[in-house]
GROMACS .gro file of C-alpha atoms in nm:
model
  126
    1MET     CA    1  10.507  29.731  -0.804
    2GLY     CA    2  10.497  29.493  -1.100
    3ARG     CA    3  10.513  29.575  -1.467
    4THR     CA    4  10.198  29.714  -1.626
    5CYS     CA    5  10.071  29.694  -1.983
    6LEU     CA    6   9.779  29.858  -2.160
    7VAL     CA    7   9.641  29.650  -2.448
    8VAL     CA    8   9.476  29.874  -2.708
    9ASP     CA    9   9.276  29.695  -2.977
   10ASP     CA   10   8.923  29.729  -3.114
   11SER     CA   11   8.891  29.349  -3.111
   12ARG     CA   12   8.784  29.209  -2.775
   13VAL     CA   13   8.918  28.867  -2.880
   14VAL     CA   14   9.264  29.010  -2.950
   15ARG     CA   15   9.262  29.203  -2.620
   16LYS     CA   16   9.172  28.890  -2.424
   17ALA     CA   17   9.437  28.678  -2.599
   18ALA     CA   18   9.706  28.945  -2.547
   19ARG     CA   19   9.598  28.986  -2.182
   20ARG     CA   20   9.642  28.614  -2.120
   21MET     CA   21   9.991  28.614  -2.275
   22LEU     CA   22  10.099  28.927  -2.085
   23GLU     CA   23   9.965  28.800  -1.753
   24ASN     CA   24  10.160  28.477  -1.811
   25LEU     CA   25  10.469  28.696  -1.854
   26GLY     CA   26  10.402  28.873  -1.523
   27PHE     CA   27  10.228  29.192  -1.634
   28ALA     CA   28   9.927  29.359  -1.475
   29VAL     CA   29   9.705  29.433  -1.775
   30ASN     CA   30   9.442  29.693  -1.857
   31GLU     CA   31   9.251  29.715  -2.184
   32ALA     CA   32   9.122  29.990  -2.412
   33GLU     CA   33   8.915  29.953  -2.727
   34ASP     CA   34   9.052  30.257  -2.913
   35GLY     CA   35   9.318  30.525  -2.895
   36ALA     CA   36   9.095  30.782  -2.725
   37VAL     CA   37   9.010  30.544  -2.439
   38ALA     CA   38   9.380  30.448  -2.421
   39LEU     CA   39   9.493  30.811  -2.396
   40ALA     CA   40   9.249  30.873  -2.109
   41ALA     CA   41   9.376  30.556  -1.937
   42CYS     CA   42   9.737  30.673  -1.973
   43GLN     CA   43   9.649  31.011  -1.824
   44ARG     CA   44   9.505  30.833  -1.519
   45SER     CA   45   9.791  30.588  -1.477
   46LEU     CA   46  10.081  30.560  -1.720
   47PRO     CA   47  10.160  30.194  -1.799
   48ASP     CA   48  10.512  30.062  -1.855
   49VAL     CA   49  10.416  29.919  -2.194
   50VAL     CA   50  10.139  29.984  -2.446
   51LEU     CA   51  10.057  29.705  -2.690
   52LEU     CA   52   9.894  29.911  -2.961
   53ASP     CA   53   9.678  29.811  -3.257
   54TRP     CA   54   9.720  30.031  -3.564
   55ASN     CA   55   9.378  30.017  -3.730
   56MET     CA   56   9.097  30.117  -3.492
   57PRO     CA   57   8.787  30.338  -3.506
   58VAL     CA   58   8.762  30.668  -3.312
   59MET     CA   59   9.140  30.716  -3.278
   60ASP     CA   60   9.384  30.489  -3.461
   61GLY     CA   61   9.714  30.367  -3.322
   62LEU     CA   62   9.934  30.620  -3.501
   63THR     CA   63   9.721  30.914  -3.381
   64PHE     CA   64   9.734  30.776  -3.026
   65LEU     CA   65  10.109  30.729  -3.054
   66LYS     CA   66  10.169  31.090  -3.162
   67ALA     CA   67   9.940  31.222  -2.886
   68ALA     CA   68  10.106  31.001  -2.621
   69ARG     CA   69  10.456  31.112  -2.726
   70ALA     CA   70  10.346  31.477  -2.713
   71ALA     CA   71  10.191  31.428  -2.368
   72PHE     CA   72  10.434  31.191  -2.196
   73GLY     CA   73  10.764  31.226  -2.382
   74PRO     CA   74  10.966  31.008  -2.621
   75ASP     CA   75  11.044  30.712  -2.395
   76HIS     CA   76  10.742  30.638  -2.176
   77PRO     CA   77  10.540  30.438  -2.206
   78THR     CA   78  10.722  30.183  -2.423
   79VAL     CA   79  10.498  30.130  -2.727
   80ILE     CA   80  10.487  29.808  -2.929
   81LEU     CA   81  10.267  29.850  -3.234
   82CYS     CA   82  10.067  29.537  -3.327
   83THR     CA   83   9.965  29.535  -3.685
   84THR     CA   84   9.877  29.343  -3.995
   85GLU     CA   85  10.057  29.623  -4.185
   86ALA     CA   86  10.358  29.445  -4.333
   87ALA     CA   87  10.464  29.730  -4.564
   88LEU     CA   88  10.807  29.861  -4.468
   89ASP     CA   89  10.705  30.226  -4.516
   90ARG     CA   90  10.424  30.182  -4.261
   91ILE     CA   91  10.664  30.023  -4.011
   92VAL     CA   92  10.915  30.304  -4.064
   93GLU     CA   93  10.632  30.557  -4.014
   94ALA     CA   94  10.535  30.394  -3.682
   95LEU     CA   95  10.893  30.382  -3.556
   96GLY     CA   96  10.939  30.743  -3.665
   97ALA     CA   97  10.629  30.844  -3.470
   98GLY     CA   98  10.776  30.696  -3.153
   99ALA     CA   99  10.700  30.325  -3.138
  100GLN     CA  100  10.993  30.133  -2.993
  101GLU     CA  101  10.905  29.808  -3.166
  102TYR     CA  102  10.634  29.638  -3.368
  103VAL     CA  103  10.488  29.291  -3.384
  104MET     CA  104  10.296  29.138  -3.671
  105LYS     CA  105   9.955  28.985  -3.610
  106PRO     CA  106   9.891  28.710  -3.538
  107PHE     CA  107  10.156  28.668  -3.269
  108ASP     CA  108  10.207  28.415  -2.991
  109GLU     CA  109  10.347  28.440  -2.641
  110SER     CA  110  10.706  28.359  -2.742
  111ILE     CA  111  10.705  28.631  -3.011
  112LEU     CA  112  10.555  28.880  -2.768
  113GLN     CA  113  10.808  28.784  -2.499
  114SER     CA  114  11.101  28.835  -2.738
  115LYS     CA  115  10.971  29.183  -2.833
  116LEU     CA  116  10.930  29.274  -2.464
  117VAL     CA  117  11.287  29.158  -2.398
  118GLN     CA  118  11.411  29.363  -2.697
  119VAL     CA  119  11.256  29.685  -2.560
  120GLY     CA  120  11.382  29.616  -2.206
  121ALA     CA  121  11.037  29.556  -2.055
  122LEU     CA  122  11.131  29.199  -1.959
  123PRO     CA  123  11.464  29.044  -1.856
  124GLU     CA  124  11.633  28.793  -2.085
  125PRO     CA  125  11.487  28.447  -2.020
  126ALA     CA  126  11.721  28.229  -1.812
   0.00000   0.00000   0.00000
């Protein structure tokens, strides 16, 4: 079974771009448009990695993160928060809530790959 990733973002354009990058890196990808849809998807089939937007309607990334950690434990799935939030206190808050890593938007495939390597979701490139 290959690696799986759930891309959670209210922007369809961002989801499609992230999907393309992740598929290039060997992931099977599912998408969710908000935290509530993402939580339901995780209950059906827990992905290896969640690429999580912070600011979304219905259920934001931080609320999803807290609910996922309560439901599935502190280590799974690996959560990488994607955000335009550059403020250090917001990043510290996300890491404190259980995100393993964060990536600033906009990001490209090489940035995403390095974050996935950092959290152990991908091997070091040869």
